[in-house]
Coordinates of C-alpha atoms and ligand atoms in Angstrom, one line a residue:
Chain J
M108 CA 52.9 -0.1 -2.7
A109 CA 52.1 3.2 -1.5
K110 CA 48.2 3.9 -1.9
L111 CA 46.9 7.4 -2.7
K112 CA 44.8 8.9 0.1
R113 CA 41.0 8.5 -0.7
E114 CA 40.5 12.3 -0.8
E115 CA 43.2 12.4 -3.6
W116 CA 41.3 10.2 -6.1
Y117 CA 37.7 10.1 -4.8
D118 CA 36.2 13.1 -6.4
L119 CA 38.0 12.6 -9.8
T120 CA 36.8 8.9 -10.0
R121 CA 33.2 9.4 -8.7
A122 CA 32.5 12.2 -11.4
T123 CA 34.5 10.4 -14.3
N124 CA 32.5 11.0 -17.5
W125 CA 33.5 10.6 -21.1
T126 CA 32.7 11.9 -24.4
P127 CA 31.4 9.2 -26.7
K128 CA 33.2 8.7 -30.0
Y129 CA 31.7 5.5 -31.7
V130 CA 28.0 6.5 -30.9
T131 CA 26.1 9.8 -30.4
E132 CA 25.3 10.8 -26.8
E133 CA 21.7 10.2 -27.6
E134 CA 22.4 6.8 -28.6
L135 CA 24.5 6.2 -25.4
F136 CA 21.8 7.9 -23.2
P137 CA 18.4 7.4 -25.0
E138 CA 16.1 9.9 -23.5
E139 CA 13.3 7.4 -22.6
M140 CA 15.9 5.6 -20.3
S141 CA 18.1 8.5 -19.1
G142 CA 15.3 11.1 -18.8
S143 CA 17.7 14.0 -19.0
R144 CA 14.9 16.4 -19.9
G145 CA 17.0 18.6 -22.1
I146 CA 19.4 19.2 -19.3
P147 CA 23.0 19.3 -20.7
A148 CA 25.6 16.5 -19.5
E149 CA 27.7 19.3 -18.0
V150 CA 24.9 20.2 -15.7
W151 CA 24.4 16.5 -14.8
E152 CA 28.0 16.3 -13.9
T153 CA 27.4 18.6 -11.0
Y154 CA 25.1 15.9 -9.4
D155 CA 26.5 15.9 -5.9
E156 CA 25.4 12.9 -3.8
P157 CA 25.4 13.7 -0.1
Y158 CA 26.7 10.2 1.0
K159 CA 29.9 9.0 -0.4
V160 CA 31.4 5.5 -0.5
V161 CA 34.0 3.5 -2.3
Y162 CA 33.8 -0.3 -3.3
S163 CA 36.1 -1.6 -0.8
E164 CA 34.4 0.2 2.1
Y165 CA 31.1 -0.9 0.8
V166 CA 31.9 -4.5 0.6
E167 CA 33.5 -4.5 4.1
T168 CA 30.5 -2.8 5.7
Q169 CA 28.0 -5.0 3.9
R170 CA 29.8 -8.1 4.9
E171 CA 29.5 -7.1 8.6
K172 CA 25.8 -6.3 8.0
D173 CA 25.1 -9.9 6.5
A174 CA 27.2 -11.4 9.2
G175 CA 25.3 -9.8 12.0
A176 CA 22.0 -10.5 10.6
Y177 CA 22.7 -14.2 9.9
S178 CA 24.5 -14.9 13.1
V179 CA 21.4 -13.4 15.0
K180 CA 19.1 -15.8 13.0
A181 CA 21.4 -18.8 13.7
A182 CA 21.7 -18.1 17.3
L183 CA 17.9 -17.7 17.9
E184 CA 16.8 -20.4 15.6
R185 CA 16.5 -23.0 18.5
S186 CA 14.3 -20.7 20.5
Q187 CA 11.5 -21.4 18.1
Y188 CA 10.3 -17.7 18.4
V189 CA 7.9 -17.9 15.5
E190 CA 6.2 -21.2 16.8
N191 CA 5.4 -19.5 20.0
A192 CA 4.8 -16.0 19.0
D193 CA 1.4 -14.4 19.1
P194 CA -0.4 -15.2 15.9
G195 CA -1.0 -11.5 15.2
W196 CA 2.6 -10.8 15.1
V197 CA 3.2 -13.9 12.7
S198 CA 0.6 -12.3 10.5
T199 CA 2.7 -9.0 10.2
M200 CA 5.6 -11.1 9.3
V201 CA 3.7 -13.2 6.7
A202 CA 2.2 -10.2 5.1
H203 CA 5.7 -8.3 5.2
Y204 CA 7.5 -11.2 3.6
G205 CA 4.9 -11.7 0.7
A206 CA 4.9 -7.9 -0.1
I207 CA 8.5 -6.9 0.3
P208 CA 11.2 -9.2 -1.0
L209 CA 10.3 -9.5 -4.8
A210 CA 9.8 -5.7 -4.8
E211 CA 13.3 -5.6 -3.6
Y212 CA 14.5 -7.6 -6.3
A213 CA 12.6 -5.4 -8.8
A214 CA 14.2 -2.5 -7.2
S215 CA 17.5 -3.8 -8.0
T216 CA 16.7 -3.5 -11.8
A217 CA 15.5 0.1 -11.0
E218 CA 18.9 0.8 -9.5
A219 CA 20.5 -0.8 -12.5
R220 CA 18.7 1.5 -14.8
M221 CA 20.3 4.4 -12.9
A222 CA 23.7 2.8 -12.9
R223 CA 23.6 2.4 -16.6
F224 CA 21.5 5.3 -17.9
A225 CA 21.9 8.1 -15.5
K226 CA 23.5 11.0 -17.0
A227 CA 24.9 12.1 -13.8
P228 CA 28.1 10.2 -13.1
G229 CA 27.5 10.3 -9.2
N230 CA 24.3 8.8 -9.8
R231 CA 25.5 5.9 -11.8
N232 CA 28.1 5.3 -9.1
M233 CA 25.8 5.2 -6.2
A234 CA 23.2 3.2 -8.1
V235 CA 25.8 0.4 -8.5
F236 CA 25.8 0.2 -4.7
G237 CA 22.0 0.5 -4.6
M238 CA 21.8 -2.3 -7.0
M239 CA 23.7 -4.7 -4.9
D240 CA 21.8 -3.4 -1.7
E241 CA 18.4 -4.5 -3.4
N242 CA 19.6 -7.8 -4.4
R243 CA 20.9 -8.5 -0.9
H244 CA 17.4 -7.3 0.4
G245 CA 15.8 -9.7 -2.0
Q246 CA 17.9 -12.5 -1.1
I247 CA 18.0 -12.2 2.7
Q248 CA 14.2 -11.6 2.8
L249 CA 13.7 -14.9 1.0
Y250 CA 16.1 -16.8 2.9
F251 CA 14.7 -15.9 6.3
P252 CA 11.0 -16.8 5.8
H253 CA 12.3 -20.0 4.1
A254 CA 12.8 -21.5 7.4
Y255 CA 9.3 -21.3 8.2
T256 CA 7.6 -22.8 5.3
K257 CA 7.2 -26.0 7.2
L258 CA 5.1 -24.2 9.6
S259 CA 2.5 -23.0 6.9
R260 CA 2.3 -22.7 3.2
Q261 CA 1.5 -18.9 3.8
W262 CA 5.3 -18.4 4.3
D263 CA 5.8 -19.6 0.8
W264 CA 4.2 -16.2 -0.4
A265 CA 7.5 -14.5 0.1
S266 CA 8.5 -16.0 -3.3
K267 CA 4.8 -16.3 -4.7
A268 CA 2.9 -13.2 -4.0
Y269 CA 4.2 -11.1 -6.8
H270 CA 3.7 -13.9 -9.4
T271 CA -0.1 -14.0 -8.7
N272 CA -3.2 -12.0 -9.3
E273 CA -4.0 -11.8 -5.5
W274 CA -5.5 -8.3 -5.2
A275 CA -2.9 -7.0 -2.8
A276 CA -0.1 -8.2 -5.0
I277 CA -1.8 -6.5 -7.9
A278 CA -1.9 -3.2 -5.8
A279 CA 1.7 -3.6 -4.8
R280 CA 2.8 -4.3 -8.3
S281 CA 0.8 -1.4 -9.8
F282 CA 2.6 1.0 -7.5
F283 CA 6.2 -0.5 -7.9
D284 CA 5.8 -0.8 -11.8
D285 CA 4.5 2.6 -11.8
A286 CA 7.3 4.3 -9.8
M287 CA 10.3 2.3 -10.5
M288 CA 9.9 -0.2 -13.2
T289 CA 8.6 1.9 -16.2
R290 CA 10.5 5.3 -15.7
D291 CA 13.5 6.9 -16.9
S292 CA 16.5 7.0 -14.5
V293 CA 15.9 10.5 -13.2
A294 CA 12.3 9.8 -12.4
V295 CA 13.4 6.6 -10.7
S296 CA 15.7 8.6 -8.4
I297 CA 12.9 10.8 -7.6
M298 CA 10.0 8.7 -7.3
L299 CA 11.6 5.5 -5.9
T300 CA 14.6 6.7 -3.9
F301 CA 13.3 10.2 -2.8
A302 CA 9.6 9.9 -2.5
F303 CA 9.3 6.3 -1.5
E304 CA 12.5 5.2 0.3
T305 CA 13.2 8.4 2.3
G306 CA 9.9 8.1 4.0
F307 CA 8.2 4.9 3.5
T308 CA 10.9 2.4 3.9
N309 CA 11.7 4.1 7.2
M310 CA 8.1 3.5 8.3
Q311 CA 8.2 -0.1 7.2
F312 CA 11.8 -0.8 8.4
L313 CA 12.3 1.3 11.4
G314 CA 8.6 1.3 12.5
L315 CA 8.3 -2.5 12.2
A316 CA 11.9 -3.1 13.7
A317 CA 10.8 -0.9 16.9
D318 CA 7.7 -3.3 17.2
A319 CA 9.6 -6.4 16.4
A320 CA 12.3 -5.6 19.3
Q321 CA 9.2 -5.1 21.7
A322 CA 7.7 -8.3 20.6
G323 CA 11.0 -10.1 21.3
D324 CA 11.5 -11.0 17.7
H325 CA 15.1 -10.2 17.7
T326 CA 15.8 -12.1 14.4
F327 CA 13.2 -9.9 12.5
A328 CA 14.4 -6.7 14.1
S329 CA 17.9 -7.2 13.2
L330 CA 17.2 -8.1 9.7
I331 CA 15.2 -5.3 8.8
S332 CA 17.3 -2.8 10.6
S333 CA 20.2 -4.1 8.7
I334 CA 18.1 -3.5 5.4
Q335 CA 17.3 0.0 6.6
T336 CA 20.9 1.4 6.8
D337 CA 21.4 0.5 3.1
E338 CA 18.0 2.2 2.3
S339 CA 18.9 5.4 4.2
R340 CA 22.1 5.5 2.1
H341 CA 20.8 4.9 -1.4
A342 CA 17.6 6.9 -0.8
Q343 CA 19.7 9.9 -1.0
Q344 CA 20.0 9.7 -4.8
G345 CA 16.9 11.6 -5.4
G346 CA 17.7 14.9 -3.6
P347 CA 20.5 15.9 -5.9
S348 CA 18.4 15.1 -9.2
L349 CA 15.6 17.3 -7.8
K350 CA 18.1 20.1 -7.2
I351 CA 19.1 20.0 -10.8
L352 CA 15.6 19.8 -12.2
I353 CA 14.5 22.8 -10.0
A354 CA 17.6 24.9 -10.8
N355 CA 17.0 24.2 -14.5
G356 CA 13.2 25.3 -14.8
K357 CA 11.8 21.9 -14.3
K358 CA 10.2 22.5 -10.8
E359 CA 6.8 21.8 -11.7
E360 CA 7.5 18.4 -13.3
A361 CA 9.7 17.5 -10.4
Q362 CA 6.7 18.5 -7.9
T363 CA 4.2 16.2 -9.8
M364 CA 6.5 13.3 -9.8
V365 CA 7.1 13.6 -5.9
D366 CA 3.4 14.2 -5.3
A367 CA 2.2 11.3 -7.2
A368 CA 4.6 8.9 -5.8
I369 CA 4.1 10.0 -2.2
W370 CA 0.4 9.7 -2.7
R371 CA 0.6 6.3 -4.3
A372 CA 3.0 5.0 -1.6
W373 CA 0.7 6.2 1.2
K374 CA -2.2 4.3 -0.3
L375 CA -0.4 1.0 -0.4
F376 CA 1.2 1.4 3.2
S377 CA -2.3 2.0 4.5
A378 CA -3.2 -1.3 3.4
L379 CA -0.1 -3.2 4.3
T380 CA 1.6 -1.3 7.2
G381 CA -1.5 0.4 8.8
P382 CA -3.2 -2.9 9.8
A383 CA -0.1 -4.7 11.0
M384 CA 0.9 -1.7 13.3
D385 CA -2.7 -0.8 14.7
Y386 CA -4.4 -4.3 14.5
Y387 CA -2.0 -7.1 14.2
T388 CA 0.9 -6.4 16.5
P389 CA -0.1 -7.1 20.0
M390 CA -1.2 -4.0 21.8
E391 CA 1.5 -4.2 24.5
H392 CA 4.2 -4.3 21.7
R393 CA 3.1 -1.4 19.8
S394 CA 5.7 1.2 20.0
Q395 CA 3.7 3.9 18.2
S396 CA 0.4 4.0 16.3
F397 CA 0.4 4.1 12.5
K398 CA -0.8 7.5 12.5
E399 CA 2.0 8.7 15.0
F400 CA 4.5 6.8 12.6
M401 CA 3.2 8.5 9.7
E402 CA 3.1 12.0 11.4
E403 CA 6.7 11.5 12.4
W404 CA 8.1 10.0 9.3
I405 CA 6.1 11.4 6.4
I406 CA 4.3 14.6 7.5
A407 CA 7.1 16.2 9.5
Q408 CA 10.1 14.7 7.7
F409 CA 9.0 15.2 4.2
E410 CA 7.6 18.6 4.7
R411 CA 10.9 19.7 6.1
Q412 CA 12.9 18.1 3.2
L413 CA 10.6 19.3 0.4
I414 CA 10.8 22.9 1.7
D415 CA 14.6 22.6 2.1
L416 CA 14.9 21.4 -1.4
G417 CA 12.8 24.3 -2.7
L418 CA 9.7 22.3 -3.4
D419 CA 6.3 22.8 -2.1
K420 CA 4.1 20.7 0.2
P421 CA 2.0 18.4 -2.0
W422 CA -1.4 20.1 -2.8
Y423 CA -3.4 17.5 -1.1
W424 CA -1.4 17.6 2.3
D425 CA -4.6 18.5 4.2
I426 CA -6.3 15.5 2.6
L427 CA -3.5 13.3 3.7
I428 CA -3.5 14.5 7.2
R429 CA -7.3 14.0 7.4
D430 CA -7.0 10.5 6.0
L431 CA -4.4 9.5 8.6
D432 CA -7.4 8.8 10.7
I433 CA -9.5 6.9 8.2
T434 CA -8.0 5.2 5.3
H435 CA -6.0 2.3 7.0
H436 CA -8.8 1.6 9.5
G437 CA -11.2 0.9 6.3
M438 CA -8.2 -1.1 4.7
H439 CA -8.1 -3.2 7.7
M440 CA -11.7 -3.9 8.2
G441 CA -11.8 -4.8 4.5
I442 CA -9.0 -7.1 4.8
W443 CA -10.3 -8.9 7.8
Y444 CA -13.7 -9.1 6.1
W445 CA -12.4 -10.4 2.9
R446 CA -9.8 -12.4 4.8
P447 CA -10.0 -15.6 2.6
T448 CA -8.4 -13.3 -0.2
V449 CA -5.1 -12.7 1.6
W450 CA -2.1 -14.9 2.1
W451 CA -1.8 -13.9 5.9
N452 CA -4.3 -14.4 8.7
P453 CA -5.5 -11.0 9.6
A454 CA -5.9 -10.4 13.4
A455 CA -9.2 -8.6 14.0
G456 CA -7.5 -6.5 16.5
F457 CA -10.9 -5.1 18.0
G458 CA -11.5 -6.9 21.2
P459 CA -12.7 -4.7 24.1
K460 CA -9.2 -3.9 25.3
E461 CA -7.8 -3.1 21.7
R462 CA -10.8 -0.7 21.3
E463 CA -9.8 1.3 24.2
W464 CA -6.4 1.9 22.6
L465 CA -7.9 2.6 19.1
E466 CA -10.4 5.1 20.8
E467 CA -7.4 6.8 22.6
K468 CA -5.0 6.8 19.5
Y469 CA -8.0 7.8 17.2
P470 CA -10.8 9.5 19.0
G471 CA -14.2 8.8 17.4
W472 CA -13.0 5.1 16.4
N473 CA -16.0 3.6 18.4
E474 CA -18.8 5.6 16.9
T475 CA -17.4 5.1 13.4
F476 CA -15.4 1.9 12.5
G477 CA -16.5 0.7 15.9
E478 CA -20.3 0.5 14.7
C479 CA -19.2 -2.0 11.9
A480 CA -17.2 -4.0 14.5
D481 CA -20.2 -4.1 16.8
V482 CA -22.3 -5.8 14.0
I483 CA -19.5 -8.4 13.4
V484 CA -19.0 -9.2 16.9
D485 CA -22.7 -9.6 17.6
N486 CA -22.9 -12.0 14.6
L487 CA -20.0 -14.1 15.9
L488 CA -21.4 -14.2 19.5
N489 CA -24.6 -15.4 18.2
G490 CA -23.7 -18.0 15.9
R491 CA -24.0 -16.2 12.6
P492 CA -20.3 -16.5 11.4
E493 CA -21.5 -16.6 7.6
L494 CA -22.5 -13.1 8.1
T495 CA -18.8 -12.2 8.8
G496 CA -17.5 -13.1 5.4
P497 CA -18.1 -11.8 1.9
E498 CA -20.5 -12.7 -0.8
T499 CA -19.3 -10.2 -3.3
L500 CA -16.3 -8.0 -4.1
P501 CA -15.3 -4.7 -2.7
T502 CA -15.0 -1.7 -5.3
V503 CA -11.7 -1.3 -6.1
C504 CA -9.8 2.2 -7.1
N505 CA -8.5 2.4 -10.7
M506 CA -5.3 4.0 -9.3
C507 CA -4.2 2.3 -6.1
Q508 CA -6.1 -1.0 -6.9
L509 CA -7.3 -1.0 -3.2
P510 CA -10.8 -1.1 -1.9
I511 CA -12.8 2.5 -1.9
V512 CA -13.3 3.0 1.8
G513 CA -14.4 5.9 4.1
V514 CA -15.9 6.8 7.4
P515 CA -18.7 4.5 8.4
G516 CA -21.2 4.6 11.2
S517 CA -22.7 7.8 12.7
K518 CA -20.4 10.0 10.7
W519 CA -20.8 8.1 7.4
D520 CA -18.6 9.7 4.8
V521 CA -17.7 7.4 1.8
K522 CA -17.1 8.7 -1.6
D523 CA -16.4 7.3 -5.1
Y524 CA -14.5 9.7 -7.3
Q525 CA -16.0 8.7 -10.7
L526 CA -14.4 9.7 -14.1
E527 CA -15.6 9.0 -17.6
Y528 CA -12.6 8.7 -19.9
E529 CA -13.0 7.7 -23.4
G530 CA -16.3 6.0 -22.8
R531 CA -15.1 4.1 -19.8
L532 CA -16.2 4.7 -16.2
Y533 CA -13.3 4.8 -13.8
H534 CA -13.6 4.7 -10.0
F535 CA -11.2 6.3 -7.6
G536 CA -10.9 6.0 -3.8
S537 CA -10.1 9.8 -3.3
E538 CA -9.6 13.0 -5.4
V539 CA -5.8 12.4 -5.3
D540 CA -6.0 9.1 -6.8
K541 CA -8.2 10.5 -9.7
W542 CA -5.5 13.3 -9.9
C543 CA -2.8 10.7 -10.3
F544 CA -4.7 9.4 -13.3
E545 CA -5.4 12.6 -14.9
I546 CA -1.6 13.5 -14.8
D547 CA -1.2 10.9 -17.6
P548 CA -4.3 9.0 -18.8
E549 CA -2.6 7.4 -21.4
R550 CA -0.3 5.6 -19.2
Y551 CA -3.1 4.2 -16.9
K552 CA -6.3 4.0 -19.1
G553 CA -5.7 0.4 -20.2
H554 CA -5.1 -1.2 -17.0
L555 CA -7.9 -3.5 -15.5
N556 CA -8.3 -3.4 -11.9
F557 CA -9.9 -6.6 -10.0
I558 CA -13.4 -5.6 -10.7
D559 CA -12.8 -4.8 -14.2
R560 CA -11.3 -8.2 -14.7
F561 CA -14.2 -9.7 -13.0
L562 CA -16.7 -8.1 -15.2
A563 CA -14.7 -8.8 -18.3
G564 CA -15.0 -12.6 -17.4
H565 CA -11.4 -13.3 -16.5
V566 CA -12.5 -14.8 -13.1
Q567 CA -14.3 -18.2 -13.7
P568 CA -16.6 -19.4 -12.3
P569 CA -17.6 -15.8 -11.5
D570 CA -17.9 -16.4 -7.7
L571 CA -15.9 -16.4 -4.5
M572 CA -14.1 -19.6 -5.3
G573 CA -13.3 -18.7 -8.8
G574 CA -11.9 -15.6 -7.3
L575 CA -9.7 -17.3 -5.0
Q576 CA -8.6 -19.6 -7.6
Y577 CA -7.7 -16.5 -10.0
M578 CA -5.8 -15.1 -7.0
G579 CA -3.8 -18.4 -6.7
L580 CA -4.9 -18.8 -3.1
A581 CA -5.0 -22.6 -2.3
P582 CA -6.4 -24.2 0.8
G583 CA -3.9 -23.6 3.6
E584 CA -2.8 -20.4 2.1
M585 CA -6.1 -18.2 2.2
G586 CA -6.5 -16.2 5.3
D587 CA -8.5 -16.6 8.4
D588 CA -8.9 -14.9 11.8
A589 CA -5.4 -15.0 13.2
H590 CA -6.7 -15.9 16.6
G591 CA -9.3 -18.3 15.7
Y592 CA -12.0 -16.0 16.9
E593 CA -10.8 -16.4 20.6
W594 CA -10.9 -12.7 21.1
V595 CA -14.6 -12.8 20.7
K596 CA -15.0 -14.3 24.0
A597 CA -13.9 -11.1 25.8
Y598 CA -17.2 -9.8 24.8
S599 CA -19.4 -12.3 26.3
Q600 CA -17.7 -12.0 29.8
P601 CA -19.1 -9.8 32.2
K602 CA -16.9 -6.7 33.0
T603 CA -15.0 -7.4 36.1
D604 CA -12.7 -4.6 36.0
A605 CA -15.1 -1.9 36.3
A606 CA -14.3 0.4 39.3
Chain T
M73 CA -33.9 -8.4 -18.6
A74 CA -30.1 -8.3 -18.3
L75 CA -27.6 -8.3 -15.7
F76 CA -26.4 -4.9 -14.8
P77 CA -23.4 -4.3 -12.4
I78 CA -23.7 -1.4 -10.0
H79 CA -21.5 -0.2 -7.1
S80 CA -23.2 0.1 -3.7
N81 CA -22.5 2.8 -1.4
F82 CA -24.7 1.6 1.6
E83 CA -25.2 4.2 4.5
R84 CA -23.1 3.7 7.5
D85 CA -20.9 0.9 5.9
F86 CA -17.2 1.6 5.4
V87 CA -16.7 0.3 2.1
I88 CA -18.5 0.4 -1.5
Q89 CA -19.2 -3.0 -3.1
L90 CA -20.1 -4.5 -6.5
V91 CA -23.6 -5.7 -6.7
P92 CA -25.0 -7.1 -9.8
V93 CA -28.6 -6.0 -10.3
D94 CA -31.1 -6.5 -13.2
T95 CA -32.2 -3.9 -15.7
D96 CA -35.9 -4.9 -14.7
D97 CA -35.4 -4.5 -11.1
T98 CA -37.0 -1.5 -9.4
M99 CA -35.1 0.8 -7.0
D100 CA -36.7 -1.1 -4.0
Q101 CA -35.3 -4.4 -5.4
V102 CA -31.9 -2.7 -5.9
A103 CA -31.8 -1.4 -2.4
E104 CA -32.6 -4.9 -1.1
K105 CA -29.9 -6.7 -3.2
C106 CA -27.4 -4.1 -1.8
A107 CA -28.7 -4.5 1.7
H108 CA -27.8 -8.2 1.5
H109 CA -24.2 -7.3 1.4
S110 CA -24.0 -4.6 4.1
L111 CA -27.1 -4.8 6.5
N112 CA -26.6 -7.0 9.5
R113 CA -23.1 -7.7 8.3
R114 CA -21.6 -4.3 9.2
V115 CA -24.5 -2.0 9.3
K116 CA -27.1 -2.2 12.2
P117 CA -30.9 -2.3 10.9
Q118 CA -33.0 0.8 11.5
P119 CA -36.4 -0.2 12.4
G120 CA -39.1 2.1 10.8
K121 CA -36.9 3.3 8.1
I122 CA -37.0 2.4 4.4
L123 CA -34.1 2.2 2.0
R124 CA -33.9 4.6 -0.9
V125 CA -31.6 4.7 -3.9
R126 CA -29.7 7.8 -4.7
R127 CA -27.3 8.6 -7.8
H128 CA -23.9 9.0 -6.0
C129 CA -22.6 11.7 -8.4
D130 CA -25.3 14.2 -8.1
G131 CA -27.6 13.1 -5.3
E132 CA -30.8 12.5 -7.4
I133 CA -33.0 10.2 -5.5
F134 CA -34.9 7.7 -7.6
P135 CA -38.7 6.9 -7.3
R136 CA -39.1 3.5 -5.5
D137 CA -40.8 1.9 -8.5
M138 CA -38.4 3.2 -11.2
T139 CA -36.5 0.4 -12.9
V140 CA -32.8 0.4 -13.5
A141 CA -33.4 0.4 -17.4
S142 CA -35.4 3.6 -17.1
A143 CA -32.9 5.2 -14.7
G144 CA -30.3 6.3 -17.3
L145 CA -27.6 4.5 -15.2
R146 CA -24.1 3.9 -16.8
P147 CA -22.9 0.4 -16.1
T148 CA -20.9 0.1 -12.8
E149 CA -22.2 3.5 -11.7
T150 CA -22.1 4.0 -8.0
L151 CA -25.4 4.4 -6.0
D152 CA -26.0 5.4 -2.5
I153 CA -28.4 3.3 -0.6
I154 CA -29.7 5.4 2.3
F155 CA -32.1 5.0 5.2
S156 CA -35.1 7.3 4.7
D157 CA -38.4 8.0 6.6
N158 CA -40.4 7.8 3.4
Ligands
LIG937 FE1 15.7 -2.4 -0.3
LIG938 FE1 15.8 0.5 -1.5

């Protein structure tokens, strides 16, 4: 049977739409799900996705990708990479697997919302593939860590984390629920695919893939590069939505969605990816610093894309650039100090040699974060380990759900942006987090962060043990120093390498 | 007397923390309770200096013997704990 050439039918099928006869258009595409914003269906039909694919091509490519990643895993299984890897790198993987796979599953339903409710036929078509992509990402990233559950119960957090009230899980859920689970399909295309996936999954997947390859972890590197090729395709769904909104007088609303999603994604990554790249990954395997990745993938790339689309730089761009030197160091120090409250073993990453690297990449580190590190090291060297762990909770932001941190030491600058709204006092870690709340207070005002829950009596008994129980952290799961404090010894040895 | 939660922004520390104080506590006692969670943990002591309590939002420094109850604080309000010569 003679087949039509692809170009003879492709444009017709990808843009197929129909006029509903049995229901109204409003019933077929309810506004709260579709989010067409009063822009007529004919305009949405002009949605032009830059990346075009048909089902048979999709299946063929995906089959090859899966075969590639699974065969690398099978081939390297006997090399016992994880058993022998640096514990800092293992922590990066354990943190990644807890934070990512179930968010991928959730993203599959966000894609499904576009596949069903987008008024743009091209968006519906692309989102079907996106939905299958995210399902694959969820499954493959549950399957890979499953092989290691025999090594430690922490690996089990790949499937467990999102079902708990562990604080980092609350933070991740808060962002993903906000950007992709509770928005209409146009907002999902913008906040999830454009703002989050274009920049930040590149960071997580290309950045960590580079580090993984350097660390010799070819299983992880091939897995996450295989995922990233899907991301870079389905991330292109937001651009055409933005073009339509901008051309139809909705630029301001589009800009607000982009700005809020980039900021919220940045905060989450400052806690999850920043510490992994600059502290957990062994120094010799770091391809770039977190700040360098951010500058390349977020600052430079987004700026270009936003301007090309006719949007502006987010109003807070200078604040973000300043915070690239601050926030993730604070998140790291907090995670290490409150280490029993996470499902991975944070590597301290501030031994003498690592501090040279930090000072080089972040001039001034030693007189700021280094001052806190000095006290921690002094306590560990002098038999006061009890002072290197928490007896209370860090103050948590009512937007990003992460600790409120800033510059310590001689340049001390830590701020709480407080807001009284309808008689309740809210705390925010930055002016931008507060701005996110003020865009739509109705949306956010009822949420209780970890401190609110603690003060409302949800955590019983109201102490650290009660807190760990509330977070679902059993013995064998709660974190401790990745290297068993071995790194402290380097401080007690006389310096022999002085010239 | 009643339990009263405040947030402690301790000078030279990197993070703000929840600290339960008492409405009858003086500001010196508040500073001491906050110090327990920062000083010698991540902040070096500063010999010869004392700790003073300052309202974070407007910078008002409270008298050392003023009680929490009389300072007009909102529950969970953030306070700066700062090193001072007097
Ligand atoms: Fe994905
Ligand atoms: Fe994705």
